[in-house]
Amino acid sequence: NTMIKKVLIGIVCGAAVLTVGILIGHFGITKGGSSGPSWVEDVAKDVDQSLIEKFLSEVDNIQIQENLRELTKVPHMATTAGDEQTVQFMLKRWQDAETGLDDAWREEYLVYLSFPDPKNPNKVTVVSPSDTVLHAIREKEKTYNPEEDDPAVVQPYAAYSPAGHPKGKLVYANQGKPSDYQVLNQTVDLRGTIAITRYGGAGRGAKAINAAPYGVIGVLVYTDPLDINDGLMSDINETYPHSWYLPPSGVERGSFNVQFGDMLTPYLAAKEDTYRIPAEDITGIPPIPIQPIGFEDAYILICALDGENAPQDWQGAFNCTYKYGGPGFKPTSAFNGRYSSARQKSPINCTEILLLHISEAVQVKNSSNVMGIIRGSVEPDRYVIYGNHRDSWVHGAIDPSSGTSVMLELTRVLGRMVKQGQWRPRRSIIFGSWGAEEFGLIGSAEYTEQYFAKLSERTVAYINVDIAVFANATLSASGMPSVQNIIFTAAKQVDAPGLVSTSVYDNWIKYSNRTSPAHGVIPRIGYLTGAGSDYAAFAHYLGITSMDISYTYDRSKTNARIYPAYHTAYDTFNYASKFIDPGFLSHQAIARTAGNVLIQLADSLVLPLNCSDYAETLEDYLKTAVSLYEEKLESRKISMGKNRGAGDATIPLKVRAINDQLMLLDRAFLDPLAFPDKYAYRHVIWASSSAGQPTFPGLADAFANADLSGQSSDWNKVHYHLSVASQAIEGAAQTLRVTAEIL
Amino acid sequence: NTMIKKVLIGIVCGAAVLTVGILIGHFGITKGGSSGPSWVEDVAKDVDQSLIEKFLSEVDNIQIQENLRELTKVPHMATTAGDEQTVQFMLKRWQDAETGLDDAWREEYLVYLSFPDPKNPNKVTVVSPSDTVLHAIREKEKTYNPEEDDPAVVQPYAAYSPAGHPKGKLVYANQGKPSDYQVLNQTVDLRGTIAITRYGGAGRGAKAINAAPYGVIGVLVYTDPLDINDGLMSDINETYPHSWYLPPSGVERGSFNVQFGDMLTPYLAAKEDTYRIPAEDITGIPPIPIQPIGFEDAYILICALDGENAPQDWQGAFNCTYKYGGPGFKPTSAFNGRYSSARQKSPINCTEILLLHISEAVQVKNSSNVMGIIRGSVEPDRYVIYGNHRDSWVHGAIDPSSGTSVMLELTRVLGRMVKQGQWRPRRSIIFGSWGAEEFGLIGSAEYTEQYFAKLSERTVAYINVDIAVFANATLSASGMPSVQNIIFTAAKQVDAPGLVSTSVYDNWIKYSNRTSPAHGVIPRIGYLTGAGSDYAAFAHYLGITSMDISYTYDRSKTNARIYPAYHTAYDTFNYASKFIDPGFLSHQAIARTAGNVLIQLADSLVLPLNCSDYAETLEDYLKTAVSLYEEKLESRKISMGKNRGAGDATIPLKVRAINDQLMLLDRAFLDPLAFPDKYAYRHVIWASSSAGQPTFPGLADAFANADLSGQSSDWNKVHYHLSVASQAIEGAAQTLRVTAEIL
């Protein structure tokens, strides 16, 4: 009585045959008949465990530390001189005669970026009615070490904010979610106001996009110490440089666009001649000016606000009650005290006002990916891709240079084995050092657009290691369920940093686990349902099996939403080596784990992708969907399905055939028309969803929408997404059947 | 200085390496080392020429004749009892123990069809103002042989016409093209009129869709003797049963929808639970009633029309001057004479009027595909698909049963070889007997939707033989340029019907040829740019290399737009065996040629698809685009491109890799977002186009549109399509590069 259940069983059956029968059933024959042509032996070669051991032993923590030191010498924001220095460094390393790759080169795209004007910096000021400046928000972060004072440190700003000079009274809008503005609007007339919001809860750009319909004319955003510093605020003894916590003047920079990829060239690679849409047609960027500030200033502004007390879940760590705003400040606020013995109560003329002066501008600039390859010996036309972005907001020691340092150590060890003739992978390995990720995953997205067909047809998997080490407690991994097994295998072979006789896997399972029907208690891997790093274009647009790997927090010790120096001037080599990973042992563990995954994907005779783990997740999705939706759907005569037959798979004749099926499994879930409003989201299982349910995203969103509106056209969309998901899953199951029997 | 030229050269180079180097460079080794495991020999096996000869000698013209006799016993319109009889017949033949296939089964879809009501047939009458019937258009075709009188012969009708009873004055609108109505509207007020149009020049449904904006309320369509009978009109001695020409009462039935596939389930297989769009959301169907009639009646109506003389190119073969219509008939027309001694000149009350009584209705019905397979020995997961529809409008001897008879003869000969253990193809062969093609390619389209991922990943090529024999003069073939070579090879091995020592190829080149830079004078093959038969979903939606093969006319002997009995009650076994192919030798030649193509695609070690022929066509496209568009585009600062590098290909390691590249070449040209208004058209090279230029269809249409409107937003679309074509071609070229060197 369920939609897809039989098909799920089909997937499981297929996978069982796949992972068991091949080597025995097929290459048993080869090894018996020993005198075959030499290429037969190459073709039949599998992962060499002694090579894995050699690789693991050669990955060196000090090398990673020195890579990081070199990469973080100067700020390297996309397309700046510092970025070009890192391009040259990557090329030099990958073209090295002794430890380089087979080939390395750069690829350029002309992409749409947004920068502040150094001669006319963004400013935020509290002014009197006569424009006397009563308080100016800090334009640069406070300096504790010389590198933070580098002239190339970009002023904190919100990329893709429009320029403008809105002037209005301040209100506090919590996290800037739609519901926050809705609640606030019930008490305060938001027209002409400027909203201050805290990071979290909604995407950066969404805080402004959600505000504009209420007549808000400008937005500030800051990081509340509650969300990042476990409440700590003082740089006298609590925050960096005394700990990993964010200093009061630290500001999270970021890209405030909603979509990813170059916004002027959707679905097209941003080459010189490429058609560009008119800039006014861009969607998903802030319609009103927005600026990020530090909590030092946010504290002054928020604690001066007038108006009703905000709800309990709007309160942060400041030692005052967060209020909605009058709009504007209390009559007793410090600003008023400075000028207002003659202060009147008239709200328009006499209350101090917040002025945003945003002068940043968009530019089309040349951004580079650096590409490197190791050619495969047996299947050069099958690719395992390993990537990370290279651009940072400032020095970017953790984001992204921790990942780049790890990648460079991988390529050093593997490149030397290749150059010395000790090894050549079965499949080709492509390394990508992506440009302009911070502005919206641009380098990787343009790459997938330019090489769409080839990458779709040939790519076995994509491994992303962006921030390699958020913290040094435990492994963290997200990906398609089919990669769970290979990450486990790799993690079991790597020692946990700083622990005796404990593997990365054994340590991981203590921090995060779940019970699987098939495997019992295992570490929990996450899903790639968003677009948080460069895996997005591979997973969602190309439908390539992808994963994202890092070392991360002990959540019993901190509630920080991310490592506190994220996107600030404090994300430096000093910060990383003192507070994130002293000794670089977690970096080393990530290099070993991710490298091990890479080698196994590149060298395995049969790809170590496990379809039955995929089926387990789909079955969970299905159970969730049935329990959440079936009753209401049946009341509307929409059936969640009849039993559709699913045949057995038979033992295949060729490893290549199996590998192709495994490789293309995720591609089979693509539907380029299923989500017309979600740019480049094509994967029916992993597309982003606002419903927050662990089930089919299109179905979940459509159901939430229909349940709210009750309109029959919205229920039609539920039925449509049910059919889309059902057809995609059946289609994927069919691709796992080897013979032509069931067509 | 041209967009894609370098890339084209890349394709040529790749192809040269591919087709030459493989067997020598690679399987030379295999054959040297003779004592390898047995599967190595299987893997290296190529097409067996003696098997081709055996196949050609066993294809029997009398077997085809008897297949046709059986298939045409009763009318077999989709989903009728006659259709079910053919399903049973196909299953019996394909499940036969001695000459059947490995397996055969049916697959059902619930699809949206349109039928007249036998109890309330469509009527067209000329009536007086008081509704006296002055003339009734014939409801059934005249009977010359008993089979034409079968009660299952469906009344002539326009499938998907809305029901309705429009009443208005008649006008003549030539072929019902947009330009025809535009011209006519300059002279006649079309509001409230009924237009009579002739077949040709515009699609069936378009004749009504184009009319409605002018206020036309109903449309008639007929076949002018000029267009189908080389002017002949008399059934006393000129038309069937005296010749192949259409009798005066013959009516071409047809589907009047514009899109293909089941219209309620776009992009989804039409299964029971599938979401269906509301019928009112269907686009591309006539908004006003439309009915086809015979030229016997059209002659009476058109020659009675009043008004100005129509232009010269609107004139047909009737012995009167075709006029626009008053609107309505001449005062001196026969209708008026019958009742109008008291006739007044007042146009509303007193002129005889045409009444359409259209009562047909749409129904969701169960339509079957019959599927059969021969499993491949070495690559069972690679498919060559051979198909034709099974449903007809009436007896359908030529359309489609000539093709089905040929398919059954192929499966008999190949099936017996398999059953006797003499042969098993390297790759799997899938035979498809599609249902409900006449209503819009529905069976094949639903099949491609249901199995989208699997077919995309595994299908090597699709061979369509619908109408096998239009006439017995010469071979005709259309397809992707990459199949040209294999059709030539096959045609050279088959004797031309009725000719001594002349191959099908030698005969063909006399009727239709062109000069190729690479090959000199060769037969001309057409392009599959439309949706005329079941290749459409394979070519346009899946991007599978496809071809369509038939025997056809000597164009020096007839101008008939199609064989005259097309879609009429006269398309019978008697007609086919007397006038189209007496002795069935052309059917035999098609069976031999298409079967030879099939075997070669299924058995070749290296797929015989030729990329350099593709490059030649693309180069022609490019030359055409440059000569037509470059000057105007450069004046608008849109560059047709810079030199983009294109690398060399190297000798590949594996045949499978090459074959996959060849197989997937067309898939690389797909862009599911390039043509948002063209349902299921995704192939950037072959999509339908209204510009009528032999070049990139999106570019050509956008250019024509921009050139007309002059609007900059339309020029933006030109630039967009230039980028889409450029990126698709570069993407396809990349897929032909074997190594990972150029990424």
Short mmCIF file of C-alpha atoms in Angstrom, two decimals, chain B residues 343-613:
data_model
loop_
_atom_site.label_atom_id
_atom_site.label_comp_id
_atom_site.label_asym_id
_atom_site.label_seq_id
_atom_site.Cartn_x
_atom_site.Cartn_y
_atom_site.Cartn_z
CA ARG B 343 -33.95 35.95 -51.05
CA GLN B 344 -32.90 39.30 -49.69
CA LYS B 345 -29.50 40.87 -49.64
CA SER B 346 -29.45 41.44 -45.89
CA PRO B 347 -26.33 39.60 -44.78
CA ILE B 348 -27.38 38.39 -41.38
CA ASN B 349 -30.77 36.92 -41.84
CA CYS B 350 -30.91 35.65 -45.34
CA THR B 351 -27.64 34.13 -46.41
CA GLU B 352 -27.19 30.39 -46.18
CA ILE B 353 -24.91 29.49 -43.31
CA LEU B 354 -22.54 26.69 -42.51
CA LEU B 355 -23.25 24.72 -39.34
CA LEU B 356 -20.67 22.54 -37.63
CA HIS B 357 -22.06 20.04 -35.21
CA ILE B 358 -19.05 18.62 -33.39
CA SER B 359 -19.91 16.25 -30.58
CA GLU B 360 -16.72 14.32 -30.06
CA ALA B 361 -15.40 13.95 -26.54
CA VAL B 362 -12.15 13.32 -24.75
CA GLN B 363 -11.63 10.13 -22.74
CA VAL B 364 -8.83 8.72 -20.59
CA LYS B 365 -8.20 5.22 -21.96
CA ASN B 366 -5.77 2.38 -21.50
CA SER B 367 -3.22 2.23 -24.32
CA SER B 368 -0.62 -0.52 -24.65
CA ASN B 369 2.92 -0.63 -25.87
CA VAL B 370 4.09 -4.13 -26.75
CA MET B 371 7.74 -4.57 -25.82
CA GLY B 372 10.13 -7.33 -26.83
CA ILE B 373 13.81 -7.93 -26.19
CA ILE B 374 16.80 -9.93 -27.29
CA ARG B 375 19.34 -9.86 -24.47
CA GLY B 376 22.88 -8.85 -25.29
CA SER B 377 25.72 -11.27 -24.68
CA VAL B 378 28.59 -8.93 -23.80
CA GLU B 379 26.93 -5.61 -23.04
CA PRO B 380 23.39 -6.47 -21.95
CA ASP B 381 23.14 -3.02 -20.40
CA ARG B 382 23.55 -1.24 -23.71
CA TYR B 383 20.38 -1.03 -25.79
CA VAL B 384 19.63 -0.60 -29.46
CA ILE B 385 15.94 0.26 -29.72
CA TYR B 386 13.88 -0.43 -32.83
CA GLY B 387 10.31 0.77 -32.87
CA ASN B 388 7.15 1.64 -34.69
CA HIS B 389 3.65 2.46 -33.60
CA ARG B 390 0.94 -0.14 -33.92
CA ASP B 391 -2.21 1.97 -33.88
CA SER B 392 -3.79 3.29 -37.07
CA TRP B 393 -6.71 5.59 -37.88
CA VAL B 394 -8.54 2.94 -39.92
CA HIS B 395 -6.96 -0.23 -41.34
CA GLY B 396 -3.65 1.58 -41.59
CA ALA B 397 -2.03 -0.74 -44.11
CA ILE B 398 0.70 1.72 -44.94
CA ASP B 399 0.52 3.86 -41.79
CA PRO B 400 1.75 2.11 -39.68
CA SER B 401 1.29 -1.53 -40.60
CA SER B 402 3.85 -1.51 -43.40
CA GLY B 403 6.41 -0.71 -40.70
CA THR B 404 4.97 -3.23 -38.26
CA SER B 405 5.05 -5.95 -40.92
CA VAL B 406 8.70 -5.16 -41.53
CA MET B 407 9.43 -5.22 -37.78
CA LEU B 408 7.73 -8.60 -37.42
CA GLU B 409 9.79 -10.01 -40.26
CA LEU B 410 12.97 -8.72 -38.62
CA THR B 411 12.04 -10.28 -35.30
CA ARG B 412 11.12 -13.57 -37.00
CA VAL B 413 14.51 -13.89 -38.68
CA LEU B 414 16.55 -12.62 -35.71
CA GLY B 415 14.41 -14.48 -33.17
CA ARG B 416 14.97 -17.77 -34.94
CA MET B 417 18.71 -17.26 -35.06
CA VAL B 418 18.66 -16.61 -31.31
CA LYS B 419 16.38 -19.56 -30.54
CA GLN B 420 18.57 -21.84 -32.61
CA GLY B 421 21.68 -20.66 -30.80
CA GLN B 422 23.25 -19.29 -33.97
CA TRP B 423 23.51 -15.76 -32.72
CA ARG B 424 23.14 -13.45 -29.79
CA PRO B 425 23.83 -9.75 -30.21
CA ARG B 426 26.65 -8.10 -28.31
CA ARG B 427 24.19 -5.47 -26.99
CA SER B 428 20.56 -5.88 -26.02
CA ILE B 429 17.93 -5.11 -28.63
CA ILE B 430 14.60 -3.66 -27.54
CA PHE B 431 11.63 -3.73 -29.90
CA GLY B 432 8.79 -1.31 -29.20
CA SER B 433 5.35 -1.54 -30.77
CA TRP B 434 4.02 1.82 -29.57
CA GLY B 435 0.40 2.60 -28.81
CA ALA B 436 -1.58 5.76 -29.56
CA GLU B 437 1.01 7.36 -31.82
CA GLU B 438 -1.72 8.81 -34.01
CA PHE B 439 -2.97 10.89 -31.08
CA GLY B 440 0.45 12.49 -30.59
CA LEU B 441 3.27 9.93 -30.25
CA ILE B 442 1.83 9.01 -26.88
CA GLY B 443 3.06 5.43 -26.31
CA SER B 444 6.68 6.20 -27.15
CA ALA B 445 6.64 9.48 -25.23
CA GLU B 446 5.26 7.87 -22.07
CA TYR B 447 7.84 5.10 -22.39
CA THR B 448 10.68 7.65 -22.51
CA GLU B 449 9.23 9.48 -19.52
CA GLN B 450 8.85 6.34 -17.43
CA TYR B 451 12.35 5.04 -18.17
CA PHE B 452 14.07 8.38 -18.66
CA ALA B 453 17.22 7.78 -16.60
CA LYS B 454 17.82 4.22 -17.68
CA LEU B 455 17.25 4.89 -21.36
CA SER B 456 19.38 8.04 -21.20
CA GLU B 457 22.25 6.15 -19.70
CA ARG B 458 22.14 3.01 -21.79
CA THR B 459 20.59 3.52 -25.19
CA VAL B 460 23.01 3.41 -28.10
CA ALA B 461 20.55 4.42 -30.81
CA TYR B 462 16.89 4.42 -31.82
CA ILE B 463 15.73 3.15 -35.22
CA ASN B 464 12.23 4.16 -36.32
CA VAL B 465 10.47 2.50 -39.25
CA ASP B 466 6.91 3.81 -39.26
CA ILE B 467 5.56 3.98 -42.80
CA ALA B 468 8.06 1.56 -44.32
CA VAL B 469 7.03 2.21 -47.90
CA PHE B 470 5.48 5.46 -49.09
CA ALA B 471 6.26 4.44 -52.65
CA ASN B 472 8.66 2.05 -54.33
CA ALA B 473 11.23 4.32 -55.94
CA THR B 474 14.07 4.93 -53.52
CA LEU B 475 15.37 4.76 -49.98
CA SER B 476 14.81 7.78 -47.76
CA ALA B 477 16.47 8.31 -44.40
CA SER B 478 16.65 11.00 -41.76
CA GLY B 479 18.69 11.08 -38.61
CA MET B 480 21.56 12.57 -36.69
CA PRO B 481 24.53 13.01 -39.03
CA SER B 482 26.47 10.42 -37.05
CA VAL B 483 24.25 7.63 -38.44
CA GLN B 484 24.82 8.52 -42.09
CA ASN B 485 27.73 6.16 -42.37
CA ILE B 486 25.97 3.14 -40.95
CA ILE B 487 22.92 3.62 -43.18
CA PHE B 488 25.21 3.88 -46.18
CA THR B 489 27.05 0.71 -45.19
CA ALA B 490 23.79 -1.16 -44.75
CA ALA B 491 22.24 0.16 -47.97
CA LYS B 492 25.26 -0.90 -49.99
CA GLN B 493 24.74 -4.51 -48.94
CA VAL B 494 21.07 -4.67 -50.02
CA ASP B 495 19.79 -5.16 -53.58
CA ALA B 496 17.48 -2.44 -54.87
CA PRO B 497 13.98 -3.85 -55.41
CA GLY B 498 13.30 -4.75 -59.01
CA LEU B 499 16.70 -3.69 -60.28
CA VAL B 500 19.55 -5.86 -61.46
CA SER B 501 23.01 -5.47 -59.91
CA THR B 502 22.05 -2.25 -58.24
CA SER B 503 22.23 -1.72 -54.51
CA VAL B 504 19.72 0.30 -52.51
CA TYR B 505 22.58 2.76 -52.06
CA ASP B 506 23.34 3.03 -55.78
CA ASN B 507 19.68 3.59 -56.54
CA TRP B 508 19.28 6.12 -53.73
CA ILE B 509 22.16 8.33 -54.83
CA LYS B 510 20.44 8.82 -58.18
CA TYR B 511 17.33 10.26 -56.54
CA SER B 512 18.78 12.42 -53.80
CA ASN B 513 22.36 13.44 -53.31
CA ARG B 514 24.70 16.14 -52.14
CA THR B 515 28.42 16.81 -52.22
CA SER B 516 30.19 16.32 -48.91
CA PRO B 517 33.64 17.84 -48.38
CA ALA B 518 34.79 14.58 -46.82
CA HIS B 519 33.00 11.98 -48.93
CA GLY B 520 32.24 13.58 -52.32
CA VAL B 521 28.81 12.86 -53.82
CA ILE B 522 26.68 10.85 -51.41
CA PRO B 523 22.96 10.31 -50.80
CA ARG B 524 21.38 13.09 -48.82
CA ILE B 525 19.97 12.17 -45.44
CA GLY B 526 17.46 14.45 -43.75
CA TYR B 527 17.40 15.86 -40.23
CA LEU B 528 14.97 14.90 -37.48
CA THR B 529 13.96 18.45 -36.61
CA GLY B 530 10.26 17.79 -36.12
CA ALA B 531 7.99 15.39 -34.30
CA GLY B 532 6.53 13.43 -37.20
CA SER B 533 6.83 9.98 -35.66
CA ASP B 534 7.98 8.11 -32.57
CA TYR B 535 11.61 9.14 -32.93
CA ALA B 536 10.64 12.51 -31.43
CA ALA B 537 10.80 11.60 -27.75
CA PHE B 538 14.03 9.65 -28.27
CA ALA B 539 15.76 12.35 -30.28
CA HIS B 540 14.47 15.52 -28.66
CA TYR B 541 13.63 14.53 -25.10
CA LEU B 542 16.23 11.86 -24.36
CA GLY B 543 18.89 13.04 -26.79
CA ILE B 544 19.41 9.59 -28.23
CA THR B 545 20.98 9.20 -31.65
CA SER B 546 17.98 8.40 -33.83
CA MET B 547 17.02 7.65 -37.40
CA ASP B 548 13.90 7.16 -39.51
CA ILE B 549 14.03 4.92 -42.58
CA SER B 550 11.56 4.28 -45.42
CA TYR B 551 11.13 3.72 -49.14
CA THR B 552 9.63 6.65 -50.96
CA TYR B 553 8.59 8.50 -54.12
CA ASP B 554 10.15 9.36 -57.40
CA ARG B 555 9.57 13.09 -57.07
CA SER B 556 9.74 13.51 -60.83
CA LYS B 557 6.51 11.52 -61.05
CA THR B 558 4.32 12.98 -58.30
CA ASN B 559 3.93 16.06 -56.17
CA ALA B 560 1.63 14.32 -53.67
CA ARG B 561 2.45 15.69 -50.23
CA ILE B 562 2.11 12.14 -48.90
CA TYR B 563 0.74 8.87 -50.26
CA PRO B 564 -2.88 9.75 -51.11
CA ALA B 565 -4.72 7.21 -48.94
CA TYR B 566 -2.93 8.53 -45.81
CA HIS B 567 -5.25 8.45 -42.76
CA THR B 568 -8.29 7.52 -44.88
CA ALA B 569 -10.49 4.43 -45.11
CA TYR B 570 -8.64 3.47 -48.31
CA ASP B 571 -5.33 2.72 -46.58
CA THR B 572 -5.97 -1.04 -46.83
CA PHE B 573 -4.13 -4.22 -47.67
CA ASN B 574 -5.70 -4.05 -51.09
CA TYR B 575 -4.38 -0.50 -51.65
CA ALA B 576 -0.91 -1.34 -50.37
CA SER B 577 -0.49 -4.53 -52.34
CA LYS B 578 -1.94 -3.15 -55.58
CA PHE B 579 -0.66 0.41 -55.70
CA ILE B 580 2.13 0.98 -53.21
CA ASP B 581 4.33 -2.07 -53.34
CA PRO B 582 3.08 -4.96 -55.47
CA GLY B 583 5.18 -7.99 -54.56
CA PHE B 584 6.39 -6.31 -51.36
CA LEU B 585 9.91 -5.96 -52.64
CA SER B 586 10.33 -2.45 -51.30
CA HIS B 587 9.13 -3.67 -47.91
CA GLN B 588 11.74 -6.39 -48.15
CA ALA B 589 14.44 -3.85 -49.01
CA ILE B 590 13.50 -1.76 -45.97
CA ALA B 591 13.51 -4.83 -43.72
CA ARG B 592 16.96 -5.75 -45.02
CA THR B 593 18.37 -2.22 -44.74
CA ALA B 594 16.92 -1.37 -41.34
CA GLY B 595 17.73 -4.85 -40.01
CA ASN B 596 21.28 -4.52 -41.23
CA VAL B 597 21.60 -1.17 -39.44
CA LEU B 598 20.17 -2.80 -36.32
CA ILE B 599 22.60 -5.73 -36.37
CA GLN B 600 25.57 -3.48 -36.95
CA LEU B 601 24.61 -1.22 -34.07
CA ALA B 602 24.02 -4.21 -31.83
CA ASP B 603 27.13 -6.20 -32.78
CA SER B 604 29.88 -3.74 -33.65
CA LEU B 605 32.78 -3.76 -31.25
CA VAL B 606 33.19 -0.03 -31.82
CA LEU B 607 29.89 1.69 -32.41
CA PRO B 608 29.69 2.71 -36.07
CA LEU B 609 28.63 6.26 -35.25
CA ASN B 610 30.68 8.84 -37.08
CA CYS B 611 31.46 12.04 -35.27
CA SER B 612 33.19 13.70 -38.19
CA ASP B 613 29.93 13.57 -40.15
#
